[in-house]
Amino acid sequence: MGLVSGYNLRSMLVRKGTAAMTAMGIAMVVAVFVMTLAIAQGFRSTLVASGSTGNAIVLRKSATSETVSAVLKNQLPIIESMAQVARDGDGHPLASPELVVIISLPRISDGRPANVPLRGVGPRAYEVRDTLQIVEGRRFVPGTREINVGRQAVGRFRGLTFGSDVKFGGATWKVVGIFTADDASFESEVWGDVDLMMPAFQRGGYQSVTVKLSDPAAFSSFDVAMGADPRLDLKPQREREYYEGQSETTGTLIRVFATFVTAILSIGAMFGAMNTMYAAVAYRTREIGTLRALGFSRLRIVTAFLAESVALALIGGVIGCILALPVHGLSTGAMNMASFSELAFKFRITPGLLGGGLLFAAIMGGIGGLLPAIRAARIPVARALREI
Amino acid sequence: MALIDLRDVSKSYRRDALEIPVLNGVTITVPAGDFMGLMGPSGSGKSTLLNLLAGIDRPTRGSIRVADTEISSLSERALAGWRARHIGFIFQLYNLIPVLTAFENVELPLLLTSLSKKQRRDHVMTALGIVGLGDREKHYPRQLSGGQEQRVAIARAIVTDPTLLLADEPTGDLDARSAGEVLTLLQRLNREYNKTIVMVTHDPHAAERAVHVLHLEKGTLVEQVESRA
Ligand SMILES: Nc1ncnc2c1ncn2[C@@H]1O[C@H](COP(=O)(O)OP(=O)(O)OP(=O)(O)O)[C@@H](O)[C@H]1O
Ligand SMILES: [Mg+2]
């Protein structure tokens, strides 16, 4: 539409001041929108990164998360013997029986005690979770009071640095290695031998067993076989789906908060846009009358002014996205509602999120511009032309 | 065959509870190819009459036929389309869009047609050529003199080759020289291009350029049509 791009955009620039203010108002809202959703996005991808499509996590049938699940010690060999479980070069099944307990350690930032997840794992956990990498020191030796600490946990909690001794579970443990895990939630955890953790925390069994499948496609037969075995009241889930599910509670909480905050802010921005557009319509009444006299229909006038408002809002949206971009990759932490422990993650701004921000801006512009555009179209032509 | 056929047209405005009569039973016929001057004191209803002819305003009573269309019964939307095809309007204050160049101002009515960009360019340049401003296409209104602005506005009015040109005091804001140029231009459009024109004016000199002149006073025609053919 020639009228839109030429006439409206240039008219907008005539009133730079108000246009800039309106765009900035929208920009602020979009920036907040993108940043808060970047938290939700980062939280989710940190948990999702924990899950591999080639792995399956085995929980008790009714359990929704590993903390409320139980796997008996004598069920482990049954699982390990199943055909769908991958094996290493020596024929050992790639399965890791695990137990997560919460220990309390002072936070570095404010010295207050915080919940840190401690994961007891089997001797082949590092082969099952192949994204884990020791970046300092070495793996703990099974059967000893040695532990490995995730990179995020080292930076956030006191006393977890390489080489230090940590007291929990009635014993002292030595940090012999630091690991990374592609930004997954494991980086917020402390890992040690599950067979030592059980007595230390008075547990008689495991919570879960994570296995590497011989082939990702073997999952369904694994599922069927497990369901058919009367000794196993257990059910496998694809590890990735499990962690996606785990991110839901907290992710939804953050998203609801983000929506609430941005909804309130957006009301202000929409009124700003509405004000600007009403002023623009009043200022250009005679021009509108002229266009109508030339034969431009009401619909065209509505569209033109709506487009102007949306364009103005989109400019604000682009600015807002640019303002939000620097937080991408910044680290933060949040309570993981699924495990009630602290989870470190990074703000993640994805192209989809930016697209959402722009769409949100356009919607604000559209709503803010609607009434003024309708007023523009409804001005009686003869009266508009009498205006100086 | 009359191009314009106004029968017993009345128009009144409502201001609060008050009914203000502006036109009272006006009957006019204008043949195709005419150049009609419309004179009368301020507030006599000249602009109102012109607006009715342009389909910009609606009569309270009476019938308005232009080019065989009863425009008083057209819908708002149909009327907009009808205006785009049949009416070229020239305003006292030119009413050019300040943020658009002369070219873009003249092009505006063509945006409502299905012409290609190239065809639009040809039409605009022809119209600007007729008004003698072919070299000013890139100028913005503020870079033109009043007389030039009005000539651009005339180019905009004729670019779609409308059935009827309506001018509301086209020289009202111009000095004598520019006014003369604009009137000569209108006369040329009437004689060479056979355009039917209705022109409202206060100025007796301007009215002299018209073929016929009507006088309006307090909403009624007061004299017989003077002919100066
Ligand atoms: N939209 C309107 N609402 C109310 N009153 C109007 C409206 N348009 C015109 N009028 C009134 O109608 C009367 C005639 O107005 P009109 O503009 O037709 O006069 P005119 O002959 O063109 O005068 P001028 O020479 O000053 O332009 C005036 O009294 C004016 O106030
Ligand atoms: Mg008038």
Coordinates of C-alpha atoms in Angstrom, one line a residue, chain A residues 87-365:
Chain A
R87 CA 27.1 -52.4 27.0
D88 CA 30.7 -51.1 27.1
G89 CA 33.7 -52.8 25.5
D90 CA 34.1 -55.2 28.4
G91 CA 30.4 -56.2 28.3
H92 CA 29.4 -54.1 31.4
P93 CA 25.8 -52.8 31.1
L94 CA 25.7 -49.0 30.8
A95 CA 23.3 -48.4 33.7
S96 CA 23.6 -46.0 36.6
P97 CA 21.5 -46.6 39.8
E98 CA 21.0 -43.2 41.4
L99 CA 19.8 -41.5 44.5
V100 CA 19.4 -37.7 44.9
V101 CA 19.4 -36.2 48.4
I102 CA 19.6 -32.5 49.4
I103 CA 22.4 -31.2 51.4
S104 CA 22.7 -27.7 52.8
L105 CA 25.6 -25.5 52.0
P106 CA 26.2 -21.7 52.4
R107 CA 25.7 -19.7 49.2
I108 CA 28.8 -17.7 48.2
S109 CA 26.7 -14.6 47.3
D110 CA 25.0 -14.0 50.7
G111 CA 26.4 -16.7 53.0
R112 CA 22.9 -18.1 53.6
P113 CA 22.3 -21.9 53.6
A114 CA 20.8 -23.2 50.4
N115 CA 19.7 -26.6 49.1
V116 CA 22.2 -28.4 47.0
P117 CA 21.4 -31.6 45.2
L118 CA 23.8 -34.5 45.9
R119 CA 23.5 -37.3 43.4
G120 CA 24.8 -40.7 44.2
V121 CA 25.6 -42.5 40.9
G122 CA 26.8 -45.9 39.8
P123 CA 30.4 -46.6 38.6
R124 CA 29.4 -46.2 34.9
A125 CA 27.5 -42.9 35.3
Y126 CA 30.0 -41.0 33.1
E127 CA 29.5 -43.5 30.3
V128 CA 25.7 -43.2 30.5
R129 CA 25.8 -39.4 30.7
D130 CA 28.4 -38.8 27.9
T131 CA 28.0 -35.0 27.9
L132 CA 29.8 -34.9 31.2
Q133 CA 33.4 -33.8 31.1
I134 CA 35.9 -33.6 33.9
V135 CA 37.6 -30.1 33.5
E136 CA 39.7 -30.3 36.6
G137 CA 41.1 -33.3 38.5
R138 CA 39.6 -36.7 37.9
R139 CA 36.6 -38.9 38.4
F140 CA 35.8 -40.1 41.9
V141 CA 36.9 -43.7 42.6
P142 CA 33.9 -45.9 43.4
G143 CA 34.0 -47.2 47.0
T144 CA 35.9 -44.1 48.3
R145 CA 34.6 -40.9 49.9
E146 CA 35.5 -38.9 46.9
I147 CA 33.1 -36.6 45.1
N148 CA 32.9 -34.6 41.8
V149 CA 31.3 -31.2 41.7
G150 CA 29.5 -29.5 38.8
R151 CA 31.0 -26.3 37.6
Q152 CA 27.9 -24.2 38.5
A153 CA 27.8 -25.6 42.1
V154 CA 31.5 -24.7 42.6
G155 CA 30.8 -21.1 41.8
R156 CA 27.7 -20.8 43.9
F157 CA 28.3 -22.6 47.1
R158 CA 31.1 -22.3 49.7
G159 CA 33.5 -25.1 50.2
L160 CA 33.2 -27.0 47.0
T161 CA 36.4 -25.9 45.3
F162 CA 38.8 -28.5 43.9
G163 CA 40.7 -30.3 46.6
S164 CA 38.6 -29.2 49.6
D165 CA 37.0 -31.4 52.2
V166 CA 33.2 -31.3 52.6
K167 CA 31.2 -32.6 55.6
F168 CA 27.8 -34.1 55.1
G169 CA 26.0 -37.4 55.9
G170 CA 28.2 -37.9 59.0
A171 CA 31.4 -38.1 57.0
T172 CA 34.0 -36.0 55.2
W173 CA 34.3 -36.1 51.5
K174 CA 37.0 -34.9 49.2
V175 CA 36.5 -32.9 46.0
V176 CA 38.7 -34.7 43.5
G177 CA 37.2 -33.3 40.2
I178 CA 35.1 -30.6 38.7
F179 CA 32.9 -31.4 35.7
T180 CA 30.8 -29.6 33.0
A181 CA 27.7 -31.0 31.3
D182 CA 26.8 -28.7 28.4
D183 CA 25.0 -26.3 30.7
A184 CA 22.7 -29.0 31.9
S185 CA 21.2 -29.1 35.4
F186 CA 23.9 -31.6 36.5
E187 CA 26.3 -28.7 36.7
S188 CA 24.4 -27.6 39.8
E189 CA 25.0 -31.0 41.5
V190 CA 27.5 -32.8 43.6
W191 CA 28.2 -36.4 42.5
G192 CA 29.6 -39.4 44.5
D193 CA 29.3 -43.2 44.8
V194 CA 25.7 -44.2 45.3
D195 CA 26.6 -47.2 47.4
L196 CA 28.3 -44.9 49.9
M197 CA 25.5 -42.4 49.8
M198 CA 22.8 -44.9 50.7
P199 CA 24.2 -45.7 54.2
A200 CA 25.3 -42.1 54.8
F201 CA 21.7 -41.0 54.3
Q202 CA 20.0 -44.0 55.7
R203 CA 18.4 -45.1 52.5
G204 CA 17.8 -48.7 51.7
G205 CA 17.5 -48.5 47.9
Y206 CA 17.9 -46.3 44.8
Q207 CA 15.5 -43.8 43.4
S208 CA 16.1 -44.3 39.8
V209 CA 18.2 -46.2 37.2
T210 CA 19.3 -44.4 34.1
V211 CA 20.4 -46.6 31.2
K212 CA 21.9 -46.0 27.9
L213 CA 19.8 -47.7 25.2
S214 CA 21.5 -49.9 22.7
D215 CA 19.6 -47.8 20.1
P216 CA 17.2 -44.9 20.7
A217 CA 14.6 -46.8 18.8
A218 CA 14.9 -49.7 21.3
F219 CA 12.9 -47.6 23.8
S220 CA 9.5 -49.0 23.0
S221 CA 10.6 -52.6 23.3
F222 CA 12.4 -51.7 26.5
D223 CA 9.2 -50.2 27.8
V224 CA 7.2 -53.3 26.8
A225 CA 9.7 -55.8 28.3
M226 CA 9.7 -53.9 31.6
G227 CA 6.0 -53.8 31.7
A228 CA 5.8 -57.5 31.1
D229 CA 8.2 -58.4 33.9
P230 CA 6.3 -59.1 37.1
R231 CA 9.3 -58.5 39.3
L232 CA 9.5 -54.9 38.1
D233 CA 6.9 -52.4 39.3
L234 CA 8.9 -49.9 37.2
K235 CA 8.4 -47.8 34.1
P236 CA 11.0 -46.2 31.8
Q237 CA 10.7 -42.7 30.3
R238 CA 12.9 -41.2 27.6
E239 CA 15.3 -39.2 29.6
R240 CA 14.7 -36.0 27.6
E241 CA 11.0 -36.2 28.1
Y242 CA 11.5 -36.8 31.8
Y243 CA 13.5 -33.6 32.1
E244 CA 11.1 -31.6 29.9
G245 CA 8.4 -32.6 32.3
Q246 CA 10.5 -31.6 35.3
S247 CA 11.0 -28.1 33.9
E248 CA 7.2 -27.6 33.6
T249 CA 6.3 -26.5 37.1
T250 CA 9.0 -23.9 37.6
G251 CA 8.9 -23.0 33.9
T252 CA 5.1 -22.3 34.1
L253 CA 5.6 -20.3 37.3
I254 CA 8.2 -18.1 35.6
R255 CA 6.0 -17.7 32.5
V256 CA 2.9 -16.8 34.5
F257 CA 5.0 -14.2 36.4
A258 CA 6.4 -12.9 33.1
T259 CA 2.9 -12.6 31.6
F260 CA 1.5 -10.9 34.6
V261 CA 4.3 -8.3 34.7
T262 CA 4.3 -7.6 31.0
A263 CA 0.5 -7.5 30.8
I264 CA 0.5 -4.7 33.4
L265 CA 3.3 -2.8 31.7
S266 CA 1.7 -3.2 28.3
I267 CA -1.5 -1.4 29.4
G268 CA 0.6 1.7 30.0
A269 CA 2.4 1.3 26.6
M270 CA -0.9 0.8 24.8
F271 CA -2.4 3.9 26.3
G272 CA 0.8 5.7 25.2
A273 CA 0.3 4.5 21.6
M274 CA -3.3 5.4 21.8
N275 CA -2.6 8.9 22.9
T276 CA 0.0 9.4 20.2
M277 CA -2.4 8.2 17.5
Y278 CA -5.3 10.3 18.8
A279 CA -2.9 13.3 18.6
A280 CA -1.8 12.3 15.1
V281 CA -5.4 12.0 13.9
A282 CA -6.3 15.4 15.4
Y283 CA -3.3 17.0 13.9
R284 CA -4.0 15.6 10.5
T285 CA -7.8 16.0 10.4
R286 CA -7.7 18.2 7.3
E287 CA -5.4 15.7 5.5
I288 CA -7.8 12.9 6.3
G289 CA -10.6 15.0 4.9
T290 CA -8.6 15.6 1.8
L291 CA -7.8 11.9 1.3
R292 CA -11.5 11.1 1.8
A293 CA -12.5 13.8 -0.7
L294 CA -10.1 12.2 -3.2
G295 CA -11.9 9.0 -2.9
F296 CA -10.0 7.1 -0.2
S297 CA -12.5 4.9 1.7
R298 CA -13.0 4.7 5.4
L299 CA -11.5 1.2 5.4
R300 CA -8.3 2.6 3.8
I301 CA -8.1 5.3 6.4
V302 CA -8.5 2.8 9.2
T303 CA -5.9 0.5 7.7
A304 CA -3.5 3.3 7.1
F305 CA -3.6 4.6 10.7
L306 CA -3.6 1.1 12.1
A307 CA -0.5 0.3 10.0
E308 CA 1.1 3.5 11.3
S309 CA 0.5 2.6 14.9
V310 CA 1.7 -1.0 14.3
A311 CA 4.8 0.3 12.5
L312 CA 5.6 2.7 15.3
A313 CA 5.2 -0.2 17.8
L314 CA 7.4 -2.5 15.7
I315 CA 10.1 0.1 15.8
G316 CA 9.7 0.1 19.6
G317 CA 9.7 -3.7 19.5
V318 CA 13.0 -3.9 17.6
I319 CA 14.6 -1.4 20.1
G320 CA 13.2 -3.5 23.0
C321 CA 14.7 -6.7 21.6
I322 CA 18.1 -5.0 21.2
L323 CA 17.8 -3.7 24.8
A324 CA 17.1 -7.2 26.0
L325 CA 19.9 -9.0 24.0
P326 CA 22.8 -8.3 26.4
V327 CA 21.2 -10.5 29.1
H328 CA 21.6 -13.5 26.8
G329 CA 24.0 -15.9 28.4
L330 CA 24.1 -14.2 31.8
S331 CA 23.8 -16.8 34.6
T332 CA 21.2 -16.8 37.3
G333 CA 19.6 -19.3 39.6
A334 CA 16.2 -20.3 40.6
M335 CA 14.5 -22.8 42.9
N336 CA 13.7 -25.9 40.9
M337 CA 10.2 -26.8 42.1
A338 CA 10.6 -30.3 41.0
S339 CA 13.6 -31.0 43.3
F340 CA 13.3 -28.1 45.7
S341 CA 17.0 -27.3 45.1
E342 CA 18.8 -24.5 43.5
L343 CA 19.4 -24.8 39.8
A344 CA 21.8 -22.5 37.9
F345 CA 21.0 -21.6 34.4
K346 CA 21.6 -18.9 31.8
F347 CA 19.2 -16.4 30.2
R348 CA 18.4 -17.7 26.8
I349 CA 17.1 -15.5 24.1
T350 CA 16.0 -17.5 21.1
P351 CA 14.9 -16.2 17.6
G352 CA 11.5 -17.5 18.5
L353 CA 11.4 -15.3 21.6
L354 CA 12.5 -12.2 19.7
G355 CA 9.8 -13.0 17.1
G356 CA 7.3 -13.2 20.0
G357 CA 8.5 -9.9 21.3
L358 CA 7.9 -8.3 17.9
L359 CA 4.5 -9.9 17.6
F360 CA 3.7 -8.6 21.1
A361 CA 4.8 -5.1 20.1
A362 CA 2.6 -5.3 17.0
I363 CA -0.4 -6.4 19.0
M364 CA 0.1 -3.5 21.4
G365 CA 0.4 -1.1 18.5

